[in-house]
Amino acid sequence: EQDNQDFSDKAHAAAKLLVYPQLFGCEASQLKFDSASVGDGGEKAILDGQMAVDRLVDVEVNKLRSPLRFTVQERFRRPKFGAYKDITITEWNHASNQPSELYKIKSGIFLYGYFYENEGLFGEVIAVDVVGLLMAVTTGRLAYGKKRNKKLQDFICVGFDALRDAGVVMLHKTVC
């Protein structure tokens, strides 16, 4: 839906200045962003559609000759969902009987935040190490719930505290 896409685009623009520099411990000028979208075709369509990658982030690092590249899955939610203090990851689509995000995610980082669109700020934001998250799910070290949305998709809900306890949080900030 266009409204949701516009919201996500605004949140990403804010995250480029407010979140990513903190996550990578650098200046915003050291970061370069590229988007992956199914609509772009080619490699970017594969990244988005089959690997759950939204952004490619190149980070300039002092004393290195070339930037380091990170893959990021972004999920920005409206503030009304902030009370949940959890991340959600779709698990199964019952309408198509197909696996969802949990099974295809290949991003290195999952960036999740509650974005106040009018103010251009995040009420809370968390960045999660995806490999660590998947390992914690696999080994049973991560407590999570499971629900179904109105699109007939099952999804897992993982609380911020559970993510921290599993040691997979890379950044967790309130009001940025």
mmCIF file with all atom_site columns, N, CA, C and O in Angstrom, residues 120-159:
data_model
loop_
_atom_site.group_PDB
_atom_site.id
_atom_site.type_symbol
_atom_site.label_atom_id
_atom_site.label_alt_id
_atom_site.label_comp_id
_atom_site.label_asym_id
_atom_site.label_entity_id
_atom_site.label_seq_id
_atom_site.pdbx_PDB_ins_code
_atom_site.Cartn_x
_atom_site.Cartn_y
_atom_site.Cartn_z
_atom_site.occupancy
_atom_site.B_iso_or_equiv
_atom_site.pdbx_formal_charge
_atom_site.auth_seq_id
_atom_site.auth_comp_id
_atom_site.auth_asym_id
_atom_site.auth_atom_id
_atom_site.pdbx_PDB_model_num
ATOM 1   N N  . GLY A 1 120 ? 9.202  13.228  13.004 1.00 0.00 ? 120 GLY A N  1
ATOM 2   C CA . GLY A 1 120 ? 10.412 12.734  12.344 1.00 0.00 ? 120 GLY A CA 1
ATOM 3   C C  . GLY A 1 120 ? 11.372 12.068  13.304 1.00 0.00 ? 120 GLY A C  1
ATOM 4   O O  . GLY A 1 120 ? 12.586 12.068  13.069 1.00 0.00 ? 120 GLY A O  1
ATOM 5   N N  . LEU A 1 121 ? 10.846 11.470  14.382 1.00 0.00 ? 121 LEU A N  1
ATOM 6   C CA . LEU A 1 121 ? 11.674 10.852  15.426 1.00 0.00 ? 121 LEU A CA 1
ATOM 7   C C  . LEU A 1 121 ? 11.225 9.420   15.694 1.00 0.00 ? 121 LEU A C  1
ATOM 8   O O  . LEU A 1 121 ? 10.088 9.051   15.421 1.00 0.00 ? 121 LEU A O  1
ATOM 9   N N  . PHE A 1 122 ? 12.109 8.666   16.300 1.00 0.00 ? 122 PHE A N  1
ATOM 10  C CA . PHE A 1 122 ? 11.786 7.315   16.737 1.00 0.00 ? 122 PHE A CA 1
ATOM 11  C C  . PHE A 1 122 ? 11.539 7.320   18.233 1.00 0.00 ? 122 PHE A C  1
ATOM 12  O O  . PHE A 1 122 ? 12.320 7.878   18.997 1.00 0.00 ? 122 PHE A O  1
ATOM 13  N N  . GLY A 1 123 ? 10.447 6.692   18.646 1.00 0.00 ? 123 GLY A N  1
ATOM 14  C CA . GLY A 1 123 ? 10.188 6.525   20.066 1.00 0.00 ? 123 GLY A CA 1
ATOM 15  C C  . GLY A 1 123 ? 11.104 5.464   20.648 1.00 0.00 ? 123 GLY A C  1
ATOM 16  O O  . GLY A 1 123 ? 11.571 5.576   21.767 1.00 0.00 ? 123 GLY A O  1
ATOM 17  N N  . GLU A 1 124 ? 11.356 4.441   19.861 1.00 0.00 ? 124 GLU A N  1
ATOM 18  C CA . GLU A 1 124 ? 12.248 3.362   20.275 1.00 0.00 ? 124 GLU A CA 1
ATOM 19  C C  . GLU A 1 124 ? 12.723 2.656   19.017 1.00 0.00 ? 124 GLU A C  1
ATOM 20  O O  . GLU A 1 124 ? 11.984 2.505   18.051 1.00 0.00 ? 124 GLU A O  1
ATOM 21  N N  . VAL A 1 125 ? 13.964 2.230   19.045 1.00 0.00 ? 125 VAL A N  1
ATOM 22  C CA . VAL A 1 125 ? 14.537 1.523   17.906 1.00 0.00 ? 125 VAL A CA 1
ATOM 23  C C  . VAL A 1 125 ? 15.472 0.432   18.421 1.00 0.00 ? 125 VAL A C  1
ATOM 24  O O  . VAL A 1 125 ? 16.118 0.603   19.458 1.00 0.00 ? 125 VAL A O  1
ATOM 25  N N  . ILE A 1 126 ? 15.483 -0.690  17.704 1.00 0.00 ? 126 ILE A N  1
ATOM 26  C CA . ILE A 1 126 ? 16.345 -1.801  18.085 1.00 0.00 ? 126 ILE A CA 1
ATOM 27  C C  . ILE A 1 126 ? 16.939 -2.405  16.817 1.00 0.00 ? 126 ILE A C  1
ATOM 28  O O  . ILE A 1 126 ? 16.265 -2.526  15.799 1.00 0.00 ? 126 ILE A O  1
ATOM 29  N N  . ALA A 1 127 ? 18.214 -2.736  16.884 1.00 0.00 ? 127 ALA A N  1
ATOM 30  C CA . ALA A 1 127 ? 18.889 -3.426  15.784 1.00 0.00 ? 127 ALA A CA 1
ATOM 31  C C  . ALA A 1 127 ? 19.328 -4.789  16.306 1.00 0.00 ? 127 ALA A C  1
ATOM 32  O O  . ALA A 1 127 ? 19.910 -4.898  17.390 1.00 0.00 ? 127 ALA A O  1
ATOM 33  N N  . VAL A 1 128 ? 19.028 -5.826  15.526 1.00 0.00 ? 128 VAL A N  1
ATOM 34  C CA . VAL A 1 128 ? 19.252 -7.200  15.952 1.00 0.00 ? 128 VAL A CA 1
ATOM 35  C C  . VAL A 1 128 ? 20.180 -7.907  14.972 1.00 0.00 ? 128 VAL A C  1
ATOM 36  O O  . VAL A 1 128 ? 20.046 -7.760  13.749 1.00 0.00 ? 128 VAL A O  1
ATOM 37  N N  . ASP A 1 129 ? 21.113 -8.680  15.512 1.00 0.00 ? 129 ASP A N  1
ATOM 38  C CA . ASP A 1 129 ? 21.994 -9.536  14.718 1.00 0.00 ? 129 ASP A CA 1
ATOM 39  C C  . ASP A 1 129 ? 21.167 -10.730 14.236 1.00 0.00 ? 129 ASP A C  1
ATOM 40  O O  . ASP A 1 129 ? 20.735 -11.560 15.038 1.00 0.00 ? 129 ASP A O  1
ATOM 41  N N  . VAL A 1 130 ? 20.919 -10.806 12.933 1.00 0.00 ? 130 VAL A N  1
ATOM 42  C CA . VAL A 1 130 ? 20.014 -11.818 12.393 1.00 0.00 ? 130 VAL A CA 1
ATOM 43  C C  . VAL A 1 130 ? 20.559 -13.235 12.574 1.00 0.00 ? 130 VAL A C  1
ATOM 44  O O  . VAL A 1 130 ? 19.815 -14.134 12.963 1.00 0.00 ? 130 VAL A O  1
ATOM 45  N N  . VAL A 1 131 ? 21.827 -13.462 12.331 1.00 0.00 ? 131 VAL A N  1
ATOM 46  C CA . VAL A 1 131 ? 22.379 -14.809 12.515 1.00 0.00 ? 131 VAL A CA 1
ATOM 47  C C  . VAL A 1 131 ? 22.243 -15.229 13.971 1.00 0.00 ? 131 VAL A C  1
ATOM 48  O O  . VAL A 1 131 ? 21.840 -16.353 14.277 1.00 0.00 ? 131 VAL A O  1
ATOM 49  N N  . GLY A 1 132 ? 22.546 -14.320 14.890 1.00 0.00 ? 132 GLY A N  1
ATOM 50  C CA . GLY A 1 132 ? 22.377 -14.616 16.312 1.00 0.00 ? 132 GLY A CA 1
ATOM 51  C C  . GLY A 1 132 ? 20.936 -14.924 16.660 1.00 0.00 ? 132 GLY A C  1
ATOM 52  O O  . GLY A 1 132 ? 20.652 -15.843 17.436 1.00 0.00 ? 132 GLY A O  1
ATOM 53  N N  . LEU A 1 133 ? 20.012 -14.166 16.081 1.00 0.00 ? 133 LEU A N  1
ATOM 54  C CA . LEU A 1 133 ? 18.581 -14.388 16.297 1.00 0.00 ? 133 LEU A CA 1
ATOM 55  C C  . LEU A 1 133 ? 18.180 -15.782 15.821 1.00 0.00 ? 133 LEU A C  1
ATOM 56  O O  . LEU A 1 133 ? 17.526 -16.535 16.553 1.00 0.00 ? 133 LEU A O  1
ATOM 57  N N  . LEU A 1 134 ? 18.577 -16.140 14.609 1.00 0.00 ? 134 LEU A N  1
ATOM 58  C CA . LEU A 1 134 ? 18.223 -17.452 14.068 1.00 0.00 ? 134 LEU A CA 1
ATOM 59  C C  . LEU A 1 134 ? 18.846 -18.585 14.877 1.00 0.00 ? 134 LEU A C  1
ATOM 60  O O  . LEU A 1 134 ? 18.204 -19.623 15.108 1.00 0.00 ? 134 LEU A O  1
ATOM 61  N N  . MET A 1 135 ? 20.076 -18.389 15.320 1.00 0.00 ? 135 MET A N  1
ATOM 62  C CA . MET A 1 135 ? 20.720 -19.406 16.159 1.00 0.00 ? 135 MET A CA 1
ATOM 63  C C  . MET A 1 135 ? 19.998 -19.541 17.499 1.00 0.00 ? 135 MET A C  1
ATOM 64  O O  . MET A 1 135 ? 19.804 -20.656 18.001 1.00 0.00 ? 135 MET A O  1
ATOM 65  N N  . ALA A 1 136 ? 19.585 -18.424 18.078 1.00 0.00 ? 136 ALA A N  1
ATOM 66  C CA . ALA A 1 136 ? 18.873 -18.457 19.359 1.00 0.00 ? 136 ALA A CA 1
ATOM 67  C C  . ALA A 1 136 ? 17.521 -19.149 19.214 1.00 0.00 ? 136 ALA A C  1
ATOM 68  O O  . ALA A 1 136 ? 17.090 -19.889 20.108 1.00 0.00 ? 136 ALA A O  1
ATOM 69  N N  . VAL A 1 137 ? 16.836 -18.939 18.082 1.00 0.00 ? 137 VAL A N  1
ATOM 70  C CA . VAL A 1 137 ? 15.578 -19.651 17.821 1.00 0.00 ? 137 VAL A CA 1
ATOM 71  C C  . VAL A 1 137 ? 15.865 -21.141 17.671 1.00 0.00 ? 137 VAL A C  1
ATOM 72  O O  . VAL A 1 137 ? 15.184 -21.994 18.249 1.00 0.00 ? 137 VAL A O  1
ATOM 73  N N  . THR A 1 138 ? 16.889 -21.471 16.886 1.00 0.00 ? 138 THR A N  1
ATOM 74  C CA . THR A 1 138 ? 17.244 -22.862 16.601 1.00 0.00 ? 138 THR A CA 1
ATOM 75  C C  . THR A 1 138 ? 17.596 -23.631 17.867 1.00 0.00 ? 138 THR A C  1
ATOM 76  O O  . THR A 1 138 ? 17.167 -24.782 18.046 1.00 0.00 ? 138 THR A O  1
ATOM 77  N N  . THR A 1 139 ? 18.358 -22.998 18.751 1.00 0.00 ? 139 THR A N  1
ATOM 78  C CA . THR A 1 139 ? 18.841 -23.683 19.957 1.00 0.00 ? 139 THR A CA 1
ATOM 79  C C  . THR A 1 139 ? 17.885 -23.566 21.135 1.00 0.00 ? 139 THR A C  1
ATOM 80  O O  . THR A 1 139 ? 18.159 -24.107 22.205 1.00 0.00 ? 139 THR A O  1
ATOM 81  N N  . GLY A 1 140 ? 16.779 -22.857 20.950 1.00 0.00 ? 140 GLY A N  1
ATOM 82  C CA . GLY A 1 140 ? 15.806 -22.726 22.023 1.00 0.00 ? 140 GLY A CA 1
ATOM 83  C C  . GLY A 1 140 ? 16.177 -21.713 23.085 1.00 0.00 ? 140 GLY A C  1
ATOM 84  O O  . GLY A 1 140 ? 15.574 -21.685 24.158 1.00 0.00 ? 140 GLY A O  1
ATOM 85  N N  . ARG A 1 141 ? 17.153 -20.846 22.815 1.00 0.00 ? 141 ARG A N  1
ATOM 86  C CA . ARG A 1 141 ? 17.570 -19.828 23.786 1.00 0.00 ? 141 ARG A CA 1
ATOM 87  C C  . ARG A 1 141 ? 16.726 -18.564 23.718 1.00 0.00 ? 141 ARG A C  1
ATOM 88  O O  . ARG A 1 141 ? 16.951 -17.628 24.483 1.00 0.00 ? 141 ARG A O  1
ATOM 89  N N  . LEU A 1 142 ? 15.757 -18.519 22.807 1.00 0.00 ? 142 LEU A N  1
ATOM 90  C CA . LEU A 1 142 ? 14.979 -17.313 22.609 1.00 0.00 ? 142 LEU A CA 1
ATOM 91  C C  . LEU A 1 142 ? 13.496 -17.596 22.788 1.00 0.00 ? 142 LEU A C  1
ATOM 92  O O  . LEU A 1 142 ? 12.916 -18.401 22.059 1.00 0.00 ? 142 LEU A O  1
ATOM 93  N N  . ALA A 1 143 ? 12.911 -16.919 23.764 1.00 0.00 ? 143 ALA A N  1
ATOM 94  C CA . ALA A 1 143 ? 11.469 -17.054 23.996 1.00 0.00 ? 143 ALA A CA 1
ATOM 95  C C  . ALA A 1 143 ? 10.726 -16.177 23.001 1.00 0.00 ? 143 ALA A C  1
ATOM 96  O O  . ALA A 1 143 ? 11.098 -15.027 22.775 1.00 0.00 ? 143 ALA A O  1
ATOM 97  N N  . TYR A 1 144 ? 9.680  -16.727 22.382 1.00 0.00 ? 144 TYR A N  1
ATOM 98  C CA . TYR A 1 144 ? 8.876  -15.956 21.445 1.00 0.00 ? 144 TYR A CA 1
ATOM 99  C C  . TYR A 1 144 ? 7.445  -16.479 21.442 1.00 0.00 ? 144 TYR A C  1
ATOM 100 O O  . TYR A 1 144 ? 7.180  -17.609 21.845 1.00 0.00 ? 144 TYR A O  1
ATOM 101 N N  . GLY A 1 145 ? 6.549  -15.625 21.005 1.00 0.00 ? 145 GLY A N  1
ATOM 102 C CA . GLY A 1 145 ? 5.152  -16.012 20.830 1.00 0.00 ? 145 GLY A CA 1
ATOM 103 C C  . GLY A 1 145 ? 4.846  -16.166 19.354 1.00 0.00 ? 145 GLY A C  1
ATOM 104 O O  . GLY A 1 145 ? 5.653  -15.813 18.500 1.00 0.00 ? 145 GLY A O  1
ATOM 105 N N  . LYS A 1 146 ? 3.666  -16.688 19.073 1.00 0.00 ? 146 LYS A N  1
ATOM 106 C CA . LYS A 1 146 ? 3.263  -16.877 17.681 1.00 0.00 ? 146 LYS A CA 1
ATOM 107 C C  . LYS A 1 146 ? 1.807  -16.442 17.535 1.00 0.00 ? 146 LYS A C  1
ATOM 108 O O  . LYS A 1 146 ? 0.967  -16.810 18.359 1.00 0.00 ? 146 LYS A O  1
ATOM 109 N N  . LYS A 1 147 ? 1.526  -15.659 16.495 1.00 0.00 ? 147 LYS A N  1
ATOM 110 C CA . LYS A 1 147 ? 0.181  -15.148 16.249 1.00 0.00 ? 147 LYS A CA 1
ATOM 111 C C  . LYS A 1 147 ? -0.114 -15.201 14.755 1.00 0.00 ? 147 LYS A C  1
ATOM 112 O O  . LYS A 1 147 ? 0.760  -15.508 13.949 1.00 0.00 ? 147 LYS A O  1
ATOM 113 N N  . ARG A 1 148 ? -1.355 -14.846 14.394 1.00 0.00 ? 148 ARG A N  1
ATOM 114 C CA . ARG A 1 148 ? -1.764 -14.778 12.990 1.00 0.00 ? 148 ARG A CA 1
ATOM 115 C C  . ARG A 1 148 ? -2.398 -13.415 12.740 1.00 0.00 ? 148 ARG A C  1
ATOM 116 O O  . ARG A 1 148 ? -3.209 -12.939 13.527 1.00 0.00 ? 148 ARG A O  1
ATOM 117 N N  . ASN A 1 149 ? -2.046 -12.798 11.601 1.00 0.00 ? 149 ASN A N  1
ATOM 118 C CA . ASN A 1 149 ? -2.630 -11.504 11.255 1.00 0.00 ? 149 ASN A CA 1
ATOM 119 C C  . ASN A 1 149 ? -3.822 -11.680 10.308 1.00 0.00 ? 149 ASN A C  1
ATOM 120 O O  . ASN A 1 149 ? -4.142 -12.802 9.896  1.00 0.00 ? 149 ASN A O  1
ATOM 121 N N  . LYS A 1 150 ? -4.458 -10.566 9.946  1.00 0.00 ? 150 LYS A N  1
ATOM 122 C CA . LYS A 1 150 ? -5.654 -10.636 9.111  1.00 0.00 ? 150 LYS A CA 1
ATOM 123 C C  . LYS A 1 150 ? -5.349 -11.017 7.666  1.00 0.00 ? 150 LYS A C  1
ATOM 124 O O  . LYS A 1 150 ? -6.262 -11.334 6.904  1.00 0.00 ? 150 LYS A O  1
ATOM 125 N N  . LYS A 1 151 ? -4.066 -11.018 7.280  1.00 0.00 ? 151 LYS A N  1
ATOM 126 C CA . LYS A 1 151 ? -3.675 -11.465 5.942  1.00 0.00 ? 151 LYS A CA 1
ATOM 127 C C  . LYS A 1 151 ? -3.412 -12.977 5.911  1.00 0.00 ? 151 LYS A C  1
ATOM 128 O O  . LYS A 1 151 ? -2.856 -13.483 4.949  1.00 0.00 ? 151 LYS A O  1
ATOM 129 N N  . LEU A 1 152 ? -3.778 -13.662 7.003  1.00 0.00 ? 152 LEU A N  1
ATOM 130 C CA . LEU A 1 152 ? -3.576 -15.115 7.140  1.00 0.00 ? 152 LEU A CA 1
ATOM 131 C C  . LEU A 1 152 ? -2.105 -15.496 7.175  1.00 0.00 ? 152 LEU A C  1
ATOM 132 O O  . LEU A 1 152 ? -1.704 -16.539 6.670  1.00 0.00 ? 152 LEU A O  1
ATOM 133 N N  . GLN A 1 153 ? -1.299 -14.619 7.784  1.00 0.00 ? 153 GLN A N  1
ATOM 134 C CA . GLN A 1 153 ? 0.122  -14.898 7.962  1.00 0.00 ? 153 GLN A CA 1
ATOM 135 C C  . GLN A 1 153 ? 0.397  -15.170 9.434  1.00 0.00 ? 153 GLN A C  1
ATOM 136 O O  . GLN A 1 153 ? -0.002 -14.382 10.291 1.00 0.00 ? 153 GLN A O  1
ATOM 137 N N  . ASP A 1 154 ? 1.058  -16.281 9.707  1.00 0.00 ? 154 ASP A N  1
ATOM 138 C CA . ASP A 1 154 ? 1.562  -16.515 11.053 1.00 0.00 ? 154 ASP A CA 1
ATOM 139 C C  . ASP A 1 154 ? 2.839  -15.690 11.214 1.00 0.00 ? 154 ASP A C  1
ATOM 140 O O  . ASP A 1 154 ? 3.607  -15.522 10.262 1.00 0.00 ? 154 ASP A O  1
ATOM 141 N N  . PHE A 1 155 ? 3.048  -15.182 12.419 1.00 0.00 ? 155 PHE A N  1
ATOM 142 C CA . PHE A 1 155 ? 4.275  -14.450 12.682 1.00 0.00 ? 155 PHE A CA 1
ATOM 143 C C  . PHE A 1 155 ? 4.721  -14.723 14.106 1.00 0.00 ? 155 PHE A C  1
ATOM 144 O O  . PHE A 1 155 ? 3.921  -15.091 14.971 1.00 0.00 ? 155 PHE A O  1
ATOM 145 N N  . ILE A 1 156 ? 6.034  -14.601 14.324 1.00 0.00 ? 156 ILE A N  1
ATOM 146 C CA . ILE A 1 156 ? 6.556  -14.737 15.676 1.00 0.00 ? 156 ILE A CA 1
ATOM 147 C C  . ILE A 1 156 ? 6.750  -13.338 16.246 1.00 0.00 ? 156 ILE A C  1
ATOM 148 O O  . ILE A 1 156 ? 7.019  -12.383 15.520 1.00 0.00 ? 156 ILE A O  1
ATOM 149 N N  . CYS A 1 157 ? 6.576  -13.228 17.562 1.00 0.00 ? 157 CYS A N  1
ATOM 150 C CA . CYS A 1 157 ? 6.763  -11.986 18.300 1.00 0.00 ? 157 CYS A CA 1
ATOM 151 C C  . CYS A 1 157 ? 7.873  -12.238 19.309 1.00 0.00 ? 157 CYS A C  1
ATOM 152 O O  . CYS A 1 157 ? 7.783  -13.181 20.090 1.00 0.00 ? 157 CYS A O  1
ATOM 153 N N  . VAL A 1 158 ? 8.894  -11.396 19.279 1.00 0.00 ? 158 VAL A N  1
ATOM 154 C CA . VAL A 1 158 ? 10.018 -11.560 20.191 1.00 0.00 ? 158 VAL A CA 1
ATOM 155 C C  . VAL A 1 158 ? 10.205 -10.260 20.955 1.00 0.00 ? 158 VAL A C  1
ATOM 156 O O  . VAL A 1 158 ? 10.481 -9.210  20.358 1.00 0.00 ? 158 VAL A O  1
ATOM 157 N N  . GLY A 1 159 ? 10.047 -10.317 22.258 1.00 0.00 ? 159 GLY A N  1
ATOM 158 C CA . GLY A 1 159 ? 10.176 -9.130  23.094 1.00 0.00 ? 159 GLY A CA 1
ATOM 159 C C  . GLY A 1 159 ? 11.598 -8.595  23.141 1.00 0.00 ? 159 GLY A C  1
ATOM 160 O O  . GLY A 1 159 ? 12.566 -9.351  23.025 1.00 0.00 ? 159 GLY A O  1
#
